Tab-separated table of C-alpha atoms in Angstrom:
chain	number	residue	atom	x	y	z
E	1	MET	CA	-4.443	6.483	-27.755
E	2	SER	CA	-4.517	8.461	-30.824
E	3	ASP	CA	-5.823	11.709	-31.923
E	4	ALA	CA	-9.107	11.166	-33.775
E	5	SER	CA	-8.538	14.041	-36.192
E	6	THR	CA	-4.844	13.411	-37.109
E	7	GLY	CA	-4.425	9.666	-36.265
E	8	VAL	CA	-1.131	10.513	-34.485
E	9	LYS	CA	-0.320	8.687	-31.508
E	10	LYS	CA	-1.328	10.812	-28.478
E	11	LYS	CA	0.706	10.189	-25.146
E	12	VAL	CA	-1.378	9.995	-21.908
E	13	ARG	CA	-0.569	12.823	-19.667
E	14	TYR	CA	-0.001	12.331	-15.881
E	15	ALA	CA	0.368	14.520	-12.907
E	16	VAL	CA	1.449	13.422	-9.442
E	17	VAL	CA	0.245	14.739	-6.101
E	18	GLY	CA	2.231	13.605	-3.215
E	19	THR	CA	6.050	13.300	-3.651
E	20	GLY	CA	7.245	11.036	-0.699
E	21	GLY	CA	9.105	7.710	-0.771
E	22	ARG	CA	6.432	5.886	-3.075
E	23	VAL	CA	6.746	8.183	-5.997
E	24	PRO	CA	9.482	6.286	-7.835
E	25	MET	CA	7.086	3.312	-7.998
E	26	PHE	CA	5.393	5.438	-10.680
E	27	LEU	CA	7.659	8.097	-11.714
E	28	ASN	CA	10.641	6.044	-12.935
E	29	PRO	CA	8.867	3.659	-15.308
E	30	LEU	CA	6.876	6.320	-16.710
E	31	VAL	CA	9.566	8.740	-17.635
E	32	GLN	CA	12.035	5.835	-18.710
E	33	LYS	CA	10.397	2.633	-20.002
E	34	TYR	CA	7.095	4.077	-21.040
E	35	GLN	CA	7.886	7.443	-22.134
E	36	GLU	CA	6.825	6.812	-25.786
E	37	ASP	CA	3.244	6.123	-24.169
E	38	GLY	CA	2.792	8.590	-21.487
E	39	GLU	CA	4.441	11.737	-20.164
E	40	LEU	CA	4.719	13.451	-16.731
E	41	VAL	CA	3.243	16.897	-16.822
E	42	GLY	CA	3.243	18.087	-13.153
E	43	LEU	CA	4.319	17.512	-9.693
E	44	CYS	CA	2.397	18.668	-6.458
E	45	ASP	CA	2.887	18.364	-2.794
E	46	VAL	CA	2.404	20.163	0.567
E	47	ASN	CA	6.154	20.469	0.744
E	48	PRO	CA	7.688	22.398	-2.246
E	49	GLY	CA	11.280	21.140	-1.017
E	50	ARG	CA	10.124	17.507	-2.005
E	51	VAL	CA	8.730	18.698	-5.240
E	52	GLU	CA	12.239	20.197	-6.081
E	53	PHE	CA	13.791	16.985	-5.140
E	54	TYR	CA	11.990	15.024	-7.727
E	55	ASN	CA	12.314	17.692	-10.410
E	56	GLN	CA	16.149	17.540	-9.804
E	57	LYS	CA	16.078	13.748	-9.904
E	58	LEU	CA	14.188	13.779	-13.295
E	59	GLU	CA	16.589	16.211	-14.729
E	60	ASN	CA	19.958	14.861	-13.215
E	61	GLU	CA	19.438	11.161	-12.727
E	62	LEU	CA	16.513	9.942	-15.122
E	63	GLY	CA	17.432	11.753	-18.360
E	64	TYR	CA	13.997	13.344	-18.299
E	65	HIS	CA	13.199	17.127	-17.932
E	66	ARG	CA	11.792	19.412	-15.143
E	67	VAL	CA	8.039	19.568	-15.001
E	68	PRO	CA	6.070	22.316	-13.399
E	69	GLY	CA	5.637	21.969	-9.691
E	70	TYR	CA	2.866	23.119	-7.457
E	71	THR	CA	2.016	23.170	-3.771
E	72	ALA	CA	-1.102	21.404	-2.528
E	73	ASP	CA	-3.276	24.558	-2.468
E	74	LYS	CA	-2.556	25.000	-6.207
E	75	PHE	CA	-3.826	21.436	-7.156
E	76	ASP	CA	-6.580	22.926	-9.225
E	77	GLN	CA	-4.380	25.153	-10.903
E	78	MET	CA	-2.052	22.394	-11.732
E	79	ILE	CA	-5.059	20.418	-13.359
E	80	GLN	CA	-6.018	23.581	-15.453
E	81	GLU	CA	-2.624	24.443	-16.599
E	82	THR	CA	-1.057	21.128	-17.217
E	83	LYS	CA	-4.113	19.236	-18.383
E	84	PRO	CA	-3.452	15.764	-17.179
E	85	ASP	CA	-5.599	12.645	-18.418
E	86	VAL	CA	-4.837	10.923	-15.108
E	87	VAL	CA	-3.603	12.086	-11.632
E	88	ILE	CA	-1.592	9.630	-9.536
E	89	VAL	CA	-2.217	10.014	-5.895
E	90	THR	CA	0.671	9.174	-3.525
E	91	THR	CA	-0.092	11.458	-0.523
E	92	VAL	CA	-0.572	10.910	3.145
E	93	ASP	CA	-3.334	8.313	3.328
E	94	ALA	CA	-5.659	10.556	4.941
E	95	VAL	CA	-6.094	13.028	2.097
E	96	HIS	CA	-6.301	10.471	-0.687
E	97	ASP	CA	-9.750	11.029	-0.951
E	98	GLN	CA	-9.574	14.766	-1.500
E	99	TYR	CA	-7.343	14.510	-4.534
E	100	ILE	CA	-9.245	11.397	-5.930
E	101	ILE	CA	-12.535	13.085	-5.714
E	102	ARG	CA	-11.223	16.573	-7.074
E	103	ALA	CA	-9.317	14.971	-9.827
E	104	MET	CA	-12.380	13.268	-11.163
E	105	GLU	CA	-14.483	16.355	-10.734
E	106	LEU	CA	-12.040	18.342	-12.890
E	107	GLY	CA	-12.303	15.655	-15.606
E	108	CYS	CA	-9.280	13.378	-14.958
E	109	ASP	CA	-9.242	9.591	-14.283
E	110	ALA	CA	-7.100	8.736	-10.935
E	111	ILE	CA	-4.680	6.083	-9.822
E	112	THR	CA	-4.130	5.827	-6.028
E	113	GLU	CA	-1.599	4.042	-3.906
E	114	LYS	CA	-3.206	1.696	-1.471
E	115	PRO	CA	-4.998	2.244	0.741
E	116	MET	CA	-7.871	4.078	-1.308
E	117	THR	CA	-8.680	5.998	1.824
E	118	ILE	CA	-8.779	5.580	5.698
E	119	ASP	CA	-12.488	5.515	6.922
E	120	ASP	CA	-15.908	4.750	5.962
E	121	GLU	CA	-17.165	8.264	5.558
E	122	LYS	CA	-14.289	9.162	2.924
E	123	CYS	CA	-14.787	5.464	1.272
E	124	ARG	CA	-18.503	6.358	0.547
E	125	ALA	CA	-17.462	9.793	-0.705
E	126	ILE	CA	-15.121	8.313	-3.363
E	127	LEU	CA	-17.531	5.660	-4.479
E	128	ASP	CA	-20.252	8.525	-4.916
E	129	ALA	CA	-17.732	10.541	-6.738
E	130	VAL	CA	-16.898	7.834	-9.369
E	131	LYS	CA	-20.825	7.471	-9.923
E	132	ARG	CA	-21.343	11.050	-10.309
E	133	THR	CA	-18.473	11.708	-12.473
E	134	GLY	CA	-18.176	8.671	-14.582
E	135	ARG	CA	-14.436	8.773	-14.253
E	136	LYS	CA	-12.134	5.628	-13.655
E	137	LEU	CA	-10.091	4.841	-10.313
E	138	ARG	CA	-7.413	2.356	-10.152
E	139	VAL	CA	-6.098	1.138	-6.864
E	140	THR	CA	-2.446	-0.316	-7.275
E	141	PHE	CA	-2.395	-3.503	-5.328
E	142	ASN	CA	1.029	-4.717	-6.678
E	143	TYR	CA	1.014	-7.614	-4.426
E	144	ARG	CA	-1.461	-9.351	-6.484
E	145	TRP	CA	1.135	-9.374	-9.351
E	146	GLY	CA	3.753	-11.492	-7.814
E	147	PRO	CA	4.244	-15.046	-9.148
E	148	GLY	CA	3.263	-16.759	-5.792
E	149	PRO	CA	0.171	-14.925	-5.206
E	150	SER	CA	-0.884	-15.310	-8.895
E	151	LEU	CA	-0.310	-18.953	-8.842
E	152	VAL	CA	-2.256	-19.396	-5.657
E	153	ARG	CA	-5.137	-17.704	-7.231
E	154	LYS	CA	-5.186	-19.988	-10.272
E	155	LEU	CA	-4.866	-23.059	-7.911
E	156	LEU	CA	-7.863	-21.850	-5.973
E	157	ALA	CA	-9.886	-20.748	-9.011
E	158	ASP	CA	-9.299	-24.087	-10.708
E	159	GLY	CA	-10.954	-25.788	-7.716
E	160	THR	CA	-7.816	-27.611	-6.514
E	161	ILE	CA	-9.109	-27.918	-2.939
E	162	GLY	CA	-12.906	-27.451	-3.732
E	163	GLU	CA	-15.046	-24.859	-1.957
E	164	ILE	CA	-12.825	-22.708	0.286
E	165	ILE	CA	-14.344	-22.705	3.900
E	166	HIS	CA	-11.729	-21.193	5.946
E	167	ALA	CA	-8.339	-19.240	5.764
E	168	ASP	CA	-5.731	-18.574	8.342
E	169	MET	CA	-3.253	-15.906	7.676
E	170	GLU	CA	-0.400	-14.913	9.862
E	171	TYR	CA	1.701	-11.612	8.885
E	172	LEU	CA	4.998	-10.812	10.497
E	173	LEU	CA	6.761	-7.425	10.169
E	174	ASN	CA	10.277	-7.273	11.639
E	175	THR	CA	12.188	-4.683	13.661
E	176	SER	CA	13.439	-3.036	10.574
E	177	HIS	CA	10.536	-2.807	8.370
E	178	GLY	CA	7.715	-2.869	11.053
E	179	ALA	CA	9.363	-0.420	13.386
E	180	ASP	CA	9.582	2.250	10.409
E	181	TYR	CA	5.733	2.680	10.601
E	182	PHE	CA	6.353	4.039	14.132
E	183	ARG	CA	9.032	6.598	13.069
E	184	ARG	CA	6.777	8.178	10.296
E	185	TRP	CA	3.455	9.814	9.939
E	186	HIS	CA	1.856	6.232	9.865
E	187	ARG	CA	2.182	6.312	13.764
E	188	GLU	CA	-0.938	8.629	13.805
E	189	LYS	CA	-4.143	6.898	12.983
E	190	ASP	CA	-5.932	9.983	11.735
E	191	LYS	CA	-3.243	10.095	9.002
E	192	SER	CA	-2.960	6.556	8.247
E	193	GLY	CA	-5.974	4.571	9.473
E	194	GLY	CA	-3.313	2.396	11.459
E	195	LEU	CA	-1.717	-0.716	10.138
E	196	MET	CA	-5.166	-2.388	9.797
E	197	VAL	CA	-5.760	0.148	6.969
E	198	HIS	CA	-2.532	1.263	5.750
E	199	LYS	CA	-0.624	-2.157	5.742
E	200	SER	CA	-3.346	-4.816	6.077
E	201	THR	CA	-5.246	-3.399	3.197
E	202	HIS	CA	-2.549	-5.346	1.002
E	203	HIS	CA	-3.352	-8.558	2.871
E	204	PHE	CA	-7.086	-8.277	2.963
E	205	ASP	CA	-7.060	-7.449	-0.891
E	206	LEU	CA	-5.032	-10.634	-1.505
E	207	VAL	CA	-7.462	-12.858	0.599
E	208	ASN	CA	-10.539	-11.092	-0.960
E	209	TRP	CA	-9.040	-11.743	-4.450
E	210	TRP	CA	-7.906	-15.368	-3.674
E	211	LEU	CA	-11.339	-16.312	-2.347
E	212	ASP	CA	-13.151	-14.075	-4.834
E	213	ALA	CA	-15.608	-13.010	-2.039
E	214	VAL	CA	-16.807	-9.791	-0.503
E	215	PRO	CA	-16.357	-9.435	3.179
E	216	GLU	CA	-19.664	-9.228	5.497
E	217	SER	CA	-18.656	-8.688	9.049
E	218	VAL	CA	-15.422	-8.281	11.009
E	219	PHE	CA	-14.492	-8.667	14.825
E	220	GLY	CA	-11.175	-7.895	16.158
E	221	PHE	CA	-8.738	-7.082	19.019
E	222	GLY	CA	-5.695	-4.665	18.730
E	223	ARG	CA	-3.492	-2.685	21.032
E	224	LEU	CA	-0.139	-0.832	21.126
E	225	ALA	CA	1.854	-3.609	23.137
E	226	PHE	CA	5.497	-3.126	22.025
E	227	TYR	CA	6.203	0.409	20.799
E	228	GLY	CA	5.332	3.665	22.467
E	229	ARG	CA	6.642	5.317	25.695
E	230	GLU	CA	4.462	3.413	28.075
E	231	ASN	CA	5.798	0.221	26.730
E	232	ALA	CA	9.353	1.229	26.962
E	233	GLN	CA	8.895	2.280	30.670
E	234	LYS	CA	7.452	-0.989	31.465
E	235	ARG	CA	10.496	-2.746	30.063
E	236	GLY	CA	12.978	-0.300	31.554
E	237	ILE	CA	13.967	1.377	28.175
E	238	GLU	CA	14.974	5.020	28.933
E	239	VAL	CA	13.605	7.324	26.176
E	240	LYS	CA	16.159	10.116	25.909
E	241	TYR	CA	15.149	11.847	22.779
E	242	ASP	CA	12.027	12.512	20.474
E	243	ARG	CA	13.906	11.993	17.293
E	244	TYR	CA	17.073	10.162	16.237
E	245	THR	CA	18.810	12.830	13.951
E	246	GLY	CA	21.003	14.940	16.031
E	247	ASN	CA	21.134	12.677	19.085
E	248	ASP	CA	23.624	10.095	20.434
E	249	THR	CA	22.103	6.682	19.283
E	250	ALA	CA	25.175	4.518	19.351
E	251	ASN	CA	23.475	1.976	21.623
E	252	ASP	CA	20.085	2.267	20.104
E	253	PRO	CA	19.037	-0.583	17.584
E	254	PHE	CA	15.845	1.305	16.331
E	255	ALA	CA	17.812	4.386	15.564
E	256	PHE	CA	17.334	5.879	11.943
E	257	LYS	CA	19.080	9.166	11.132
E	258	LEU	CA	18.161	11.342	8.381
E	259	ASP	CA	21.593	13.050	8.040
E	260	THR	CA	23.726	9.870	7.322
E	261	ASP	CA	22.284	9.298	3.681
E	262	GLU	CA	22.260	12.178	0.920
E	263	ARG	CA	18.890	10.776	-0.279
E	264	THR	CA	17.085	11.041	3.182
E	265	LYS	CA	18.885	14.420	3.916
E	266	ALA	CA	17.379	15.866	0.635
E	267	LEU	CA	14.080	14.476	0.693
E	268	TYR	CA	13.178	14.704	4.426
E	269	LEU	CA	15.720	16.638	6.538
E	270	GLU	CA	16.201	19.726	4.570
E	271	PRO	CA	12.495	20.133	3.663
E	272	GLU	CA	11.648	20.088	7.325
E	273	LYS	CA	11.635	23.917	7.101
E	274	TYR	CA	8.703	24.057	5.020
E	275	ASP	CA	6.106	21.920	6.929
E	276	GLY	CA	7.937	20.706	10.168
E	277	TYR	CA	7.540	17.061	9.232
E	278	LYS	CA	10.011	14.744	11.139
E	279	ARG	CA	10.670	11.411	9.377
E	280	ASP	CA	12.741	9.969	12.176
E	281	ARG	CA	10.613	9.967	15.418
E	282	ASN	CA	11.567	7.762	18.151
E	283	VAL	CA	9.479	4.576	18.085
E	284	PHE	CA	9.293	4.655	21.816
E	285	GLY	CA	8.274	8.231	21.970
E	286	ASP	CA	4.717	9.901	22.453
E	287	ASN	CA	1.923	10.487	20.015
E	288	ILE	CA	1.695	7.028	18.739
E	289	THR	CA	-2.110	6.184	18.165
E	290	ILE	CA	-1.791	2.941	16.098
E	291	GLU	CA	-1.703	-0.616	17.099
E	292	ASP	CA	1.323	-2.833	16.706
E	293	THR	CA	-0.690	-6.265	17.855
E	294	MET	CA	-3.821	-7.210	15.950
E	295	SER	CA	-5.988	-10.133	15.517
E	296	VAL	CA	-9.133	-10.153	13.295
E	297	LEU	CA	-11.914	-12.579	12.264
E	298	VAL	CA	-13.659	-11.795	8.900
E	299	LYS	CA	-16.828	-13.374	7.732
E	300	TYR	CA	-17.471	-13.406	3.873
E	301	ARG	CA	-20.775	-13.328	2.100
E	302	THR	CA	-19.744	-16.729	0.638
E	303	GLY	CA	-19.628	-18.357	3.925
E	304	ALA	CA	-15.988	-18.565	4.093
E	305	VAL	CA	-14.009	-17.205	7.259
E	306	LEU	CA	-10.640	-15.719	7.573
E	307	ASN	CA	-8.512	-15.680	10.767
E	308	TYR	CA	-5.725	-13.004	10.495
E	309	SER	CA	-3.104	-11.603	12.809
E	310	LEU	CA	-0.431	-8.858	12.230
E	311	ASN	CA	2.499	-8.306	14.631
E	312	ALA	CA	4.999	-5.285	13.775
E	313	TYR	CA	8.002	-6.138	16.095
E	314	LEU	CA	9.268	-9.513	15.148
E	315	PRO	CA	12.971	-10.798	14.425
E	316	ARG	CA	11.730	-12.088	11.013
E	317	GLU	CA	9.392	-10.995	8.421
E	318	GLY	CA	6.792	-12.572	5.983
E	319	PHE	CA	3.744	-14.403	5.963
E	320	HIS	CA	1.949	-17.809	6.018
E	321	ILE	CA	-1.582	-18.547	4.722
E	322	ALA	CA	-3.523	-21.688	4.901
E	323	PHE	CA	-6.740	-22.356	2.933
E	324	ASN	CA	-8.859	-25.032	3.976
E	325	GLY	CA	-11.529	-26.609	1.485
E	326	THR	CA	-13.813	-29.409	0.790
E	327	LYS	CA	-11.151	-31.263	-1.119
E	328	GLY	CA	-8.137	-30.416	0.774
E	329	ARG	CA	-5.677	-27.723	2.042
E	330	ILE	CA	-3.187	-25.098	0.349
E	331	GLU	CA	-0.398	-23.707	2.306
E	332	TYR	CA	1.412	-20.566	0.938
E	333	THR	CA	4.486	-19.138	2.752
E	334	GLU	CA	6.560	-16.014	1.970
E	335	ALA	CA	9.700	-15.351	3.819
E	336	HIS	CA	10.893	-11.901	3.269
E	337	ALA	CA	14.647	-11.023	4.127
E	338	SER	CA	14.541	-7.195	4.730
E	339	HIS	CA	17.982	-5.789	4.187
E	340	ILE	CA	17.317	-2.181	4.016
E	341	ILE	CA	15.143	0.143	6.090
E	342	ALA	CA	13.025	3.070	4.714
E	343	GLY	CA	15.224	5.903	3.651
E	344	GLN	CA	16.763	3.790	1.120
E	345	ASP	CA	17.601	4.892	-2.401
E	346	ASP	CA	15.538	4.191	-5.364
E	347	LYS	CA	16.956	0.714	-5.736
E	348	GLU	CA	14.387	-0.265	-2.954
E	349	LEU	CA	11.824	-0.812	-5.417
E	350	ALA	CA	13.565	-3.701	-6.895
E	351	ASN	CA	15.639	-4.852	-3.920
E	352	GLU	CA	13.669	-3.944	-0.628
E	353	MET	CA	12.675	-7.549	-0.102
E	354	LYS	CA	14.367	-10.952	-0.952
E	355	TRP	CA	11.335	-13.180	-1.635
E	356	GLU	CA	11.422	-16.931	-0.822
E	357	SER	CA	8.134	-18.480	-1.407
E	358	GLN	CA	6.600	-22.091	-1.169
E	359	ILE	CA	3.161	-23.509	-2.237
E	360	ILE	CA	2.244	-26.946	-0.814
E	361	VAL	CA	-1.101	-28.782	-1.697
E	362	HIS	CA	-2.418	-31.230	0.609
E	363	PRO	CA	-5.253	-33.408	-1.068
E	364	MET	CA	-7.990	-34.561	1.153
E	365	PHE	CA	-7.179	-38.213	0.537
E	366	GLY	CA	-3.718	-38.001	-1.239
E	367	LYS	CA	-0.118	-37.324	-0.720
E	368	ALA	CA	0.885	-33.693	-0.260
E	369	TYR	CA	3.003	-32.086	-3.133
E	370	SER	CA	4.624	-28.852	-3.751
E	371	VAL	CA	4.045	-26.550	-6.810
E	372	PRO	CA	7.001	-24.670	-8.299
E	373	ILE	CA	6.766	-20.958	-8.397
E	374	PRO	CA	8.295	-19.015	-11.326
E	375	LYS	CA	11.305	-16.684	-10.463
E	376	ALA	CA	10.607	-13.043	-11.128
E	377	GLU	CA	12.722	-9.832	-10.808
E	378	GLY	CA	11.374	-6.523	-9.425
E	379	GLY	CA	9.831	-5.069	-6.352
E	380	HIS	CA	7.150	-6.734	-4.262
E	381	GLY	CA	8.290	-10.131	-5.472
E	382	GLY	CA	8.249	-9.320	-9.009
E	383	GLY	CA	4.826	-7.665	-8.931
E	384	ASP	CA	5.795	-3.922	-9.609
E	385	PRO	CA	6.925	-4.336	-13.227
E	386	LEU	CA	3.883	-6.094	-14.314
E	387	ILE	CA	1.471	-3.626	-12.722
E	388	GLN	CA	3.525	-0.778	-14.019
E	389	GLU	CA	3.020	-2.223	-17.422
E	390	GLN	CA	-0.675	-2.215	-17.106
E	391	ILE	CA	-0.782	1.280	-15.859
E	392	PHE	CA	1.565	2.820	-18.178
E	393	SER	CA	1.817	0.698	-21.497
E	394	ALA	CA	-0.238	1.632	-24.488
E	395	ASN	CA	-0.788	-1.992	-25.250
E	396	PRO	CA	-0.568	-4.102	-21.803
E	397	PRO	CA	-0.996	-7.809	-22.033
E	398	GLU	CA	-4.520	-9.443	-21.657
E	399	GLU	CA	-5.011	-9.866	-17.959
E	400	LYS	CA	-6.651	-13.288	-17.230
E	401	LEU	CA	-6.278	-13.472	-13.362
E	402	GLY	CA	-8.432	-10.302	-12.352
E	403	ARG	CA	-5.440	-8.604	-11.044
E	404	ASN	CA	-6.281	-5.199	-11.965
E	405	ALA	CA	-8.299	-3.489	-9.301
E	406	GLY	CA	-10.830	-0.557	-9.265
E	407	HIS	CA	-12.835	1.391	-6.700
E	408	GLY	CA	-15.078	-1.449	-5.507
E	409	GLN	CA	-12.136	-3.706	-4.735
E	410	GLY	CA	-10.352	-0.992	-3.103
E	411	ALA	CA	-13.229	-0.336	-1.017
E	412	ALA	CA	-13.583	-3.950	-0.071
E	413	SER	CA	-10.130	-4.083	1.238
E	414	ILE	CA	-9.943	-1.129	3.460
E	415	LEU	CA	-13.513	-1.767	4.863
E	416	ILE	CA	-12.176	-4.873	6.704
E	417	GLY	CA	-9.503	-2.552	8.303
E	418	ILE	CA	-11.835	0.235	8.950
E	419	ALA	CA	-14.361	-2.346	10.520
E	420	ALA	CA	-11.596	-3.930	12.564
E	421	ASN	CA	-10.643	-0.456	14.072
E	422	LYS	CA	-14.153	0.176	14.974
E	423	SER	CA	-14.533	-3.431	16.658
E	424	PHE	CA	-11.166	-2.704	18.511
E	425	VAL	CA	-12.938	0.271	20.248
E	426	SER	CA	-16.331	-1.306	20.654
E	427	GLY	CA	-15.496	-4.792	21.410
E	428	GLN	CA	-18.417	-5.891	18.921
E	429	PRO	CA	-18.510	-7.310	15.469
E	430	VAL	CA	-19.085	-4.600	12.699
E	431	ARG	CA	-21.161	-5.356	9.551
E	432	ILE	CA	-19.434	-3.955	6.263
E	433	SER	CA	-22.958	-3.158	4.766
E	434	GLU	CA	-23.571	-0.541	7.415
E	435	LEU	CA	-20.365	1.109	6.799
E	436	CYS	CA	-20.658	1.074	2.936
E	437	PRO	CA	-24.085	0.307	1.489
E	438	GLN	CA	-22.678	0.939	-2.086
E	439	LEU	CA	-20.972	-2.553	-2.086
E	440	GLY	CA	-24.684	-3.736	-2.590
E	441	ASP	CA	-25.352	-7.304	-2.370
E	442	ALA	CA	-22.426	-8.654	-4.388
E	443	ARG	CA	-21.136	-12.050	-3.045
E	444	HIS	CA	-17.964	-12.110	-5.467
E	445	LEU	CA	-15.296	-9.801	-5.659
E	446	HIS	CA	-15.163	-9.617	-9.274
E	447	GLU	CA	-18.562	-8.217	-9.342
E	448	LEU	CA	-17.116	-4.993	-7.718
E	449	VAL	CA	-15.892	-3.020	-10.477
C-alpha cells in the first residue's frame, strides 16, 4: 500500500485485541518476517498482565519494540490513538462479535480467529455490520492451507470422483489435546459455543470448502460422557481438587500445572490477580457445560450429505474423511502425533503436531491408487505460513484454490455447529436459513463472500 500523495510505501497498521495463547500465530510473523509490510501499533486485553507479557516478548525475544497497551474497556481509545487499519481479534470466542463490529464501526477492517462467533444472533449482527459499514472481515481458517487439504480440494474440483453425494468424517481428539479444552474457558459453552463451534468450525469449514456447498439443515446428538464430576464418580475416580496447580497430582495423568513452566507461569498464573481466570481446571471438576461426544448429520443445498463425529478423550488423534461420488471414492486421513499440551512455548506454532497424511482414490471401475502429498513445514500441517503470507505480505501469491475466507464462509461453518447445539437440546433437525437468512439462496460456498 502506498501513500497517494508521496508515492512512499505505507505499512499496514495492525492492533490486536485478546492476548492469549493464539496471539503468536499473528504477532510473530508480523513483527519479524513481514515488518517491511506491516506494523503492530497496539495490544488490548481484559487482563493487563497478559498485555505486559507480550510487550516484554516483543522487546526481549522478537527484536521489536513495546507498543501501547490497553485494557478492554479502552478499546475505542486504542483505535482512536493508534489508528490501526486492521484489528486482529483473538479474544474469548463469545466476545469476538463485539470487537469485530466495533472495529468496523470505527473504520477498521478485521481479522478474526475461528470461530467467527458462537451463536446465530451474534452471527447475524456481524453480517449486518459488514453490510452496514462496508468493511472487510477475514476468518483465519488455516487448516485449508495445508498440502493435504489443498490437494483434496483440487482432486474434488477436478471431478476425480464425479458429483459428490456423501461424505463421512470422523475426528479424534486425544487425552492431551482434547482434554485441554476441559481445563480452559472452552469448557463453558457460553464462552466457546462448545466444541461443536469452537473446534468443529475448522472441520465444517473444510467440508464446506471441499464440497463447495452451503449447509441446509443439521441434526445431531451430543453429551458429556467422559469428562466432568458425574462421569468421574461413575468410574470411581475421586476428584480431590478443582485445579491442578498447588496440589499433589503425582498420580493424575490429566494434570497440568502452571508453575512448572516459565511461560505458563507468566502468561496465566501471575495474571490471575487481575481477572481470576484459572487456566488449569480439573477436567473432572464442576462447571463443564460442553459436550465431549458428538454425532451430526448435515444436508447441503447441493443435495450432498455429511456424517460427522467428534470425540475428545481418545488415545490417538487425527481424522479420516471419505467422499463418495458418482465416479468413485476418495479417502483422506491425517494422523496427528501430539507431543506437547497447551501451555507450550511459541514453538507450538510450528511443532504442535506431526502430520502424517494419506490420500487414496478408488475409481468406480478401476484400481485404487494413492496420491503423493507434498511435505510442508509450519503449524497446522504447513498451513500457517501460507495464510500468514496472505494476511501480512504486501504482494501475496495469487490464490487459485479459494482458500481465503470472509464473513459469509465464516458464517457457514459456525452455523452448522450452532444448529447442532440447538438440535442436541430439541432432538429435532434445524434449518440453517431460519438461523441466518443473510446466507440467502446460495448453493455453493464460493458464492458467499
